[in-house]
Amino acid sequence: MLKIPLSEILPIVFFVLLGFHINAQETNLLLHKFETDKISTDQVEYSLSFSPDGEELFFARSKGQWGQGGMKSSIYTSKRIDGVWSDPMLVPFSSNYDDGDPHLSHDGNTLFFVSDRPSGAEIQSQDIWQVQRSESGEWAAPERLLYPINTEQREYSPRTDKDGNLYFASDRAGGLGQGDIYMTLSVAGQYSEPTNLGAPINTSTGEWNLEINSDGDVMIVEASERSENLSPYGDLYISFKSDNEWSAPQNLSEINTTGSDLYPQIVQDGKFLYYTSSDSLRSTDTNIYCIEFKDMLEAYRQKAVFPKE
C-alpha cells in the first residue's frame, strides 16, 4: 500500500448505503458497503481481493487513521461458509511489518502483496512480495520480487491477468509523473523487463493503483490531480484496450467522492465492482464498497476514445 501524508497523494475506500454519495443518489445506483461490521468496520480497510471461485477473500486492515501518516497495516482473510463470510483472520505471514494491497492470482495459488519488511536489499523501500500456497493450503515463506520489478523506489498495487502478466504502480525514476503504471509479461515463469504503459494511462501527475480484468483489456486506475477529479487525492478512471492501444481514461463520476477512491476490483466478468473509499476529505476511515457494474461498464465502453480516432 502506498502510504503518503494527506498533504501529498493517497488512495482508498467509499460508501453509499445511507445515500451519502450524491452522484450515486442521483443515478439510483445499487451501491452498498461490503459486510458492514465484519469486513467494513470503524477501522481502515482497503484493497479487497477475491479467489477465482469467489469463496475466499483477502484485504488489508489498519488500526491507524487514513491520511495521518505512519499507518501500519496487516493482511486478513475470510471464507464464505454456507453463504456467510467468516470472521476475518490474520494470514500467518502478516502482522510484524507493514503489509498491504493483497492480490490473489487467477489460479488461487499465489498471493502478491506490498510490504516494507526487511529484504536484504541495499536500500529498503516499499516492495512487491509474493507467497505461494501448497496443495494442502499451507503458505510458504514470502519472497520479494527481484529487480527490475522492485527498485530503490516504491512499488505497489500488484495485479495479474489470466495469463500471469503482472501490472503494478511505481514512482521509480524515468516515469511520466509522480507515480506510473507498469506492465511485465510472464514468459515461462519469468517476468520480462517492465514497460511503462505511457500515455494516455500515465500522465504528468499521479497514477497510484489499478485493477486489470482477467482478459487484460479493461483497466481501472486511481489517479490524482487531474482536472476532472472530484477529489485532489484520488479518483477512479476506466480505460479499454483494443488493437494493443488503451483508450483515454474516463472518470467514473458516478462513484468518485471528495475523499480518496481507489483499490478497485472487477469481479464476475464485470458484473460487480468493489473498491475502497474514504468518502470525504475529512474522513480518517475507509471502507470497502460494492456496486453493480455491468451496465456502467458497457456505457463507458461505448464512449471509449482511442488515440487513432
Short mmCIF file of C-alpha atoms in Angstrom, two decimals:
data_model
loop_
_atom_site.label_atom_id
_atom_site.label_comp_id
_atom_site.label_asym_id
_atom_site.label_seq_id
_atom_site.Cartn_x
_atom_site.Cartn_y
_atom_site.Cartn_z
CA MET A 1 0.00 0.00 0.00
CA LEU A 2 1.19 3.49 -0.79
CA LYS A 3 1.41 5.49 2.41
CA ILE A 4 1.68 9.23 1.76
CA PRO A 5 0.75 12.08 4.11
CA LEU A 6 -2.57 13.82 3.47
CA SER A 7 -0.69 16.82 2.14
CA GLU A 8 0.53 14.67 -0.74
CA ILE A 9 -1.14 11.89 -2.69
CA LEU A 10 -3.21 8.95 -1.46
CA PRO A 11 -5.68 6.22 -2.45
CA ILE A 12 -8.67 4.28 -0.60
CA VAL A 13 -12.48 3.24 0.06
CA PHE A 14 -16.14 4.56 -0.13
CA PHE A 15 -19.84 4.32 0.86
CA VAL A 16 -23.49 4.91 -0.09
CA LEU A 17 -25.57 2.54 1.93
CA LEU A 18 -27.32 5.51 3.54
CA GLY A 19 -27.06 7.69 0.47
CA PHE A 20 -24.08 9.83 1.42
CA HIS A 21 -22.71 9.71 -2.10
CA ILE A 22 -24.53 12.37 -4.08
CA ASN A 23 -23.71 11.02 -7.54
CA ALA A 24 -24.89 7.55 -6.63
CA GLN A 25 -28.09 9.03 -5.20
CA GLU A 26 -28.79 10.99 -8.35
CA THR A 27 -28.33 7.98 -10.63
CA ASN A 28 -30.01 5.40 -8.34
CA LEU A 29 -27.01 3.10 -8.49
CA LEU A 30 -27.14 -0.12 -6.49
CA LEU A 31 -24.17 0.51 -4.23
CA HIS A 32 -23.56 -0.77 -0.73
CA LYS A 33 -20.89 -1.08 1.92
CA PHE A 34 -19.47 -4.60 1.89
CA GLU A 35 -20.03 -6.74 5.00
CA THR A 36 -20.66 -3.94 7.50
CA ASP A 37 -19.20 -4.56 10.99
CA LYS A 38 -17.37 -7.70 9.84
CA ILE A 39 -15.10 -6.56 6.99
CA SER A 40 -16.03 -2.89 6.63
CA THR A 41 -15.72 -1.59 10.19
CA ASP A 42 -14.73 1.58 12.03
CA GLN A 43 -11.09 0.70 11.29
CA VAL A 44 -9.32 1.33 7.98
CA GLU A 45 -9.98 -1.44 5.44
CA TYR A 46 -8.85 -1.41 1.83
CA SER A 47 -7.77 -3.41 -1.22
CA LEU A 48 -10.11 -6.40 -1.42
CA SER A 49 -9.13 -9.46 -3.49
CA PHE A 50 -11.37 -12.48 -4.13
CA SER A 51 -10.39 -16.03 -5.00
CA PRO A 52 -11.37 -17.26 -8.50
CA ASP A 53 -14.41 -19.12 -7.11
CA GLY A 54 -15.50 -16.13 -5.00
CA GLU A 55 -15.47 -18.18 -1.79
CA GLU A 56 -12.35 -16.64 -0.24
CA LEU A 57 -11.13 -13.08 0.12
CA PHE A 58 -8.14 -11.10 1.33
CA PHE A 59 -7.93 -7.46 2.38
CA ALA A 60 -5.75 -5.04 4.34
CA ARG A 61 -6.72 -3.50 7.68
CA SER A 62 -5.11 -0.85 9.84
CA LYS A 63 -5.89 0.50 13.29
CA GLY A 64 -4.38 3.83 12.26
CA GLN A 65 -6.13 6.82 10.74
CA TRP A 66 -6.34 7.25 7.00
CA GLY A 67 -4.25 10.13 5.72
CA GLN A 68 -2.47 10.77 9.01
CA GLY A 69 0.81 9.03 8.15
CA GLY A 70 2.60 6.23 9.99
CA MET A 71 -0.21 3.77 9.32
CA LYS A 72 0.70 0.08 9.76
CA SER A 73 -1.48 -2.48 8.00
CA SER A 74 -1.81 -6.26 8.10
CA ILE A 75 -3.46 -8.72 5.71
CA TYR A 76 -6.63 -10.57 6.69
CA THR A 77 -8.59 -13.38 5.08
CA SER A 78 -12.18 -14.64 5.27
CA LYS A 79 -14.02 -17.60 3.75
CA ARG A 80 -17.66 -17.90 2.74
CA ILE A 81 -19.18 -20.89 4.52
CA ASP A 82 -22.79 -21.77 3.73
CA GLY A 83 -23.21 -18.31 2.22
CA VAL A 84 -21.85 -16.46 5.26
CA TRP A 85 -18.44 -14.79 5.45
CA SER A 86 -16.36 -15.95 8.41
CA ASP A 87 -14.79 -13.55 10.88
CA PRO A 88 -11.57 -12.20 9.30
CA MET A 89 -8.30 -13.73 10.48
CA LEU A 90 -4.71 -12.61 10.05
CA VAL A 91 -2.82 -14.56 7.43
CA PRO A 92 0.12 -16.37 9.08
CA PHE A 93 2.84 -14.34 7.33
CA SER A 94 1.49 -10.88 8.23
CA SER A 95 1.48 -8.81 11.44
CA ASN A 96 5.09 -7.87 12.23
CA TYR A 97 5.54 -5.47 9.31
CA ASP A 98 3.53 -3.00 7.26
CA ASP A 99 1.78 -5.29 4.76
CA GLY A 100 -0.97 -4.30 2.37
CA ASP A 101 -2.54 -4.37 -1.07
CA PRO A 102 -3.09 -8.15 -1.36
CA HIS A 103 -3.87 -9.67 -4.76
CA LEU A 104 -4.62 -13.36 -5.33
CA SER A 105 -3.54 -14.79 -8.68
CA HIS A 106 -6.12 -16.26 -11.05
CA ASP A 107 -5.15 -19.82 -10.18
CA GLY A 108 -5.54 -19.03 -6.47
CA ASN A 109 -2.05 -20.28 -5.62
CA THR A 110 -0.03 -17.05 -5.34
CA LEU A 111 -0.79 -14.05 -3.16
CA PHE A 112 1.00 -10.84 -4.10
CA PHE A 113 1.24 -8.04 -1.57
CA VAL A 114 3.22 -4.91 -0.74
CA SER A 115 5.47 -4.66 2.30
CA ASP A 116 8.30 -2.68 3.86
CA ARG A 117 9.66 -5.80 5.61
CA PRO A 118 13.44 -6.38 5.59
CA SER A 119 14.65 -8.00 2.39
CA GLY A 120 18.43 -7.76 2.35
CA ALA A 121 18.23 -5.12 -0.36
CA GLU A 122 20.84 -2.39 -0.15
CA ILE A 123 18.16 0.28 0.09
CA GLN A 124 14.97 -0.56 2.00
CA SER A 125 11.73 0.55 0.33
CA GLN A 126 8.13 -0.48 -0.15
CA ASP A 127 8.28 -3.50 -2.47
CA ILE A 128 6.13 -6.19 -4.07
CA TRP A 129 6.28 -9.64 -2.46
CA GLN A 130 4.68 -12.96 -3.28
CA VAL A 131 3.82 -16.03 -1.24
CA GLN A 132 2.94 -19.47 -2.63
CA ARG A 133 0.21 -21.76 -1.35
CA SER A 134 0.66 -25.54 -1.42
CA GLU A 135 -1.96 -28.08 -2.44
CA SER A 136 -2.63 -28.66 1.27
CA GLY A 137 -3.35 -24.95 1.73
CA GLU A 138 -0.17 -24.06 3.63
CA TRP A 139 1.57 -20.77 2.87
CA ALA A 140 5.32 -20.79 2.19
CA ALA A 141 7.71 -18.04 3.28
CA PRO A 142 7.11 -14.74 1.40
CA GLU A 143 9.60 -13.85 -1.33
CA ARG A 144 10.49 -10.37 -2.54
CA LEU A 145 10.30 -9.93 -6.32
CA LEU A 146 13.71 -9.04 -7.69
CA TYR A 147 14.94 -6.14 -9.78
CA PRO A 148 13.73 -4.84 -12.23
CA ILE A 149 10.25 -5.40 -10.74
CA ASN A 150 11.32 -3.84 -7.43
CA THR A 151 13.65 -0.85 -7.35
CA GLU A 152 15.06 1.55 -4.79
CA GLN A 153 11.79 3.49 -5.07
CA ARG A 154 8.29 2.39 -4.09
CA GLU A 155 6.36 -0.30 -5.93
CA TYR A 156 2.73 -1.06 -5.15
CA SER A 157 -0.64 -2.34 -6.43
CA PRO A 158 0.41 -5.68 -7.98
CA ARG A 159 -2.27 -7.17 -10.24
CA THR A 160 -2.23 -10.07 -12.70
CA ASP A 161 -4.33 -11.09 -15.69
CA LYS A 162 -5.31 -14.68 -16.53
CA ASP A 163 -2.01 -15.19 -18.40
CA GLY A 164 0.03 -14.25 -15.33
CA ASN A 165 1.23 -10.92 -16.73
CA LEU A 166 1.97 -8.53 -13.87
CA TYR A 167 0.77 -4.92 -13.69
CA PHE A 168 1.89 -2.60 -10.92
CA ALA A 169 2.47 1.03 -9.98
CA SER A 170 5.78 2.65 -9.12
CA ASP A 171 7.31 6.08 -8.52
CA ARG A 172 10.66 4.88 -9.90
CA ALA A 173 12.87 7.25 -11.88
CA GLY A 174 12.08 7.76 -15.56
CA GLY A 175 8.32 7.85 -15.26
CA LEU A 176 5.95 10.46 -16.65
CA GLY A 177 4.69 11.72 -13.31
CA GLN A 178 4.64 11.22 -9.54
CA GLY A 179 3.60 7.58 -9.97
CA ASP A 180 3.04 5.49 -13.12
CA ILE A 181 1.54 2.15 -14.14
CA TYR A 182 3.90 -0.55 -15.45
CA MET A 183 3.39 -3.98 -17.02
CA THR A 184 5.65 -7.01 -17.32
CA LEU A 185 4.99 -10.17 -19.34
CA SER A 186 5.09 -13.59 -17.73
CA VAL A 187 7.17 -15.82 -20.01
CA ALA A 188 7.94 -19.40 -18.94
CA GLY A 189 7.60 -18.42 -15.30
CA GLN A 190 9.88 -15.40 -15.62
CA TYR A 191 8.97 -11.71 -15.84
CA SER A 192 10.17 -9.54 -18.70
CA GLU A 193 11.58 -6.03 -18.32
CA PRO A 194 8.73 -3.82 -17.02
CA THR A 195 7.24 -1.42 -19.57
CA ASN A 196 5.79 1.97 -18.66
CA LEU A 197 2.30 1.97 -20.18
CA GLY A 198 2.78 5.58 -21.20
CA ALA A 199 0.03 7.93 -22.33
CA PRO A 200 -2.90 8.02 -22.09
CA ILE A 201 -2.82 5.77 -18.99
CA ASN A 202 0.06 7.66 -17.35
CA THR A 203 0.27 11.43 -17.09
CA SER A 204 2.48 14.14 -15.61
CA THR A 205 0.50 13.90 -12.33
CA GLY A 206 -0.01 10.66 -10.37
CA GLU A 207 -1.28 7.16 -11.10
CA TRP A 208 -1.18 5.14 -7.89
CA ASN A 209 -3.02 1.84 -8.08
CA LEU A 210 -5.01 -0.20 -10.56
CA GLU A 211 -7.21 -3.10 -11.48
CA ILE A 212 -6.88 -5.19 -14.64
CA ASN A 213 -9.59 -7.62 -15.74
CA SER A 214 -8.76 -11.26 -16.48
CA ASP A 215 -8.53 -10.68 -20.25
CA GLY A 216 -6.17 -7.73 -19.78
CA ASP A 217 -8.32 -5.32 -21.79
CA VAL A 218 -10.11 -3.30 -19.08
CA MET A 219 -8.12 -1.22 -16.60
CA ILE A 220 -9.28 0.98 -13.74
CA VAL A 221 -6.69 3.36 -12.31
CA GLU A 222 -6.71 5.61 -9.26
CA ALA A 223 -5.27 8.94 -10.36
CA SER A 224 -4.63 12.23 -8.61
CA GLU A 225 -4.61 15.91 -9.54
CA ARG A 226 -6.38 15.54 -12.90
CA SER A 227 -8.65 18.39 -13.94
CA GLU A 228 -11.72 16.09 -13.94
CA ASN A 229 -11.11 14.91 -10.37
CA LEU A 230 -13.75 15.46 -7.74
CA SER A 231 -11.01 14.83 -5.16
CA PRO A 232 -7.45 16.22 -5.21
CA TYR A 233 -6.22 12.93 -3.78
CA GLY A 234 -7.65 10.16 -5.92
CA ASP A 235 -10.45 9.44 -8.40
CA LEU A 236 -11.06 6.22 -10.30
CA TYR A 237 -10.71 6.19 -14.11
CA ILE A 238 -11.53 3.43 -16.60
CA SER A 239 -9.75 2.59 -19.87
CA PHE A 240 -10.22 -0.09 -22.55
CA LYS A 241 -7.66 -1.86 -24.72
CA SER A 242 -8.14 -2.51 -28.43
CA ASP A 243 -5.52 -3.33 -31.09
CA ASN A 244 -2.86 -3.01 -28.38
CA GLU A 245 -3.86 0.59 -27.57
CA TRP A 246 -5.50 1.96 -24.44
CA SER A 247 -8.42 4.39 -24.67
CA ALA A 248 -8.38 7.77 -22.96
CA PRO A 249 -9.21 7.17 -19.26
CA GLN A 250 -12.76 8.20 -18.32
CA ASN A 251 -13.61 9.46 -14.84
CA LEU A 252 -16.03 7.12 -13.03
CA SER A 253 -18.03 10.13 -11.92
CA GLU A 254 -20.94 8.09 -10.55
CA ILE A 255 -18.87 6.70 -7.68
CA ASN A 256 -15.99 9.12 -7.06
CA THR A 257 -16.15 11.30 -3.94
CA THR A 258 -14.30 14.26 -2.47
CA GLY A 259 -12.19 11.79 -0.49
CA SER A 260 -9.88 9.03 -1.71
CA ASP A 261 -11.38 6.46 -4.08
CA LEU A 262 -9.13 3.59 -5.07
CA TYR A 263 -8.20 -0.11 -4.99
CA PRO A 264 -10.86 -1.30 -7.46
CA GLN A 265 -11.56 -4.95 -8.23
CA ILE A 266 -13.71 -6.18 -11.11
CA VAL A 267 -15.43 -9.50 -10.35
CA GLN A 268 -17.69 -11.94 -12.20
CA ASP A 269 -16.61 -10.66 -15.62
CA GLY A 270 -17.65 -7.11 -14.79
CA LYS A 271 -20.94 -7.79 -13.04
CA PHE A 272 -19.69 -6.12 -9.87
CA LEU A 273 -17.05 -3.57 -8.93
CA TYR A 274 -15.54 -3.50 -5.44
CA TYR A 275 -13.45 -0.54 -4.33
CA THR A 276 -12.23 1.45 -1.36
CA SER A 277 -13.29 4.95 -0.38
CA SER A 278 -12.82 7.44 2.45
CA ASP A 279 -15.93 9.24 1.16
CA SER A 280 -14.80 12.75 2.12
CA LEU A 281 -11.69 14.86 2.67
CA ARG A 282 -12.30 14.96 6.42
CA SER A 283 -12.72 11.22 6.89
CA THR A 284 -9.96 9.27 8.67
CA ASP A 285 -11.70 5.95 7.93
CA THR A 286 -12.07 3.92 4.76
CA ASN A 287 -14.38 1.07 3.86
CA ILE A 288 -14.94 -1.36 1.02
CA TYR A 289 -17.94 -0.87 -1.27
CA CYS A 290 -19.66 -2.93 -3.91
CA ILE A 291 -21.65 -1.68 -6.90
CA GLU A 292 -23.48 -3.41 -9.73
CA PHE A 293 -21.19 -2.60 -12.60
CA LYS A 294 -22.26 -4.36 -15.81
CA ASP A 295 -24.39 -1.56 -17.28
CA MET A 296 -21.92 1.13 -16.24
CA LEU A 297 -19.05 -0.86 -17.74
CA GLU A 298 -20.79 -1.17 -21.11
CA ALA A 299 -21.79 2.50 -21.11
CA TYR A 300 -18.17 3.56 -20.63
CA ARG A 301 -17.03 1.05 -23.23
CA GLN A 302 -19.33 2.65 -25.79
CA LYS A 303 -17.85 6.08 -25.02
CA ALA A 304 -14.20 4.94 -25.24
CA VAL A 305 -11.96 7.12 -27.42
CA PHE A 306 -8.70 5.70 -28.77
CA PRO A 307 -5.59 7.66 -29.82
CA LYS A 308 -6.08 6.97 -33.55
CA GLU A 309 -9.67 8.21 -33.55
#
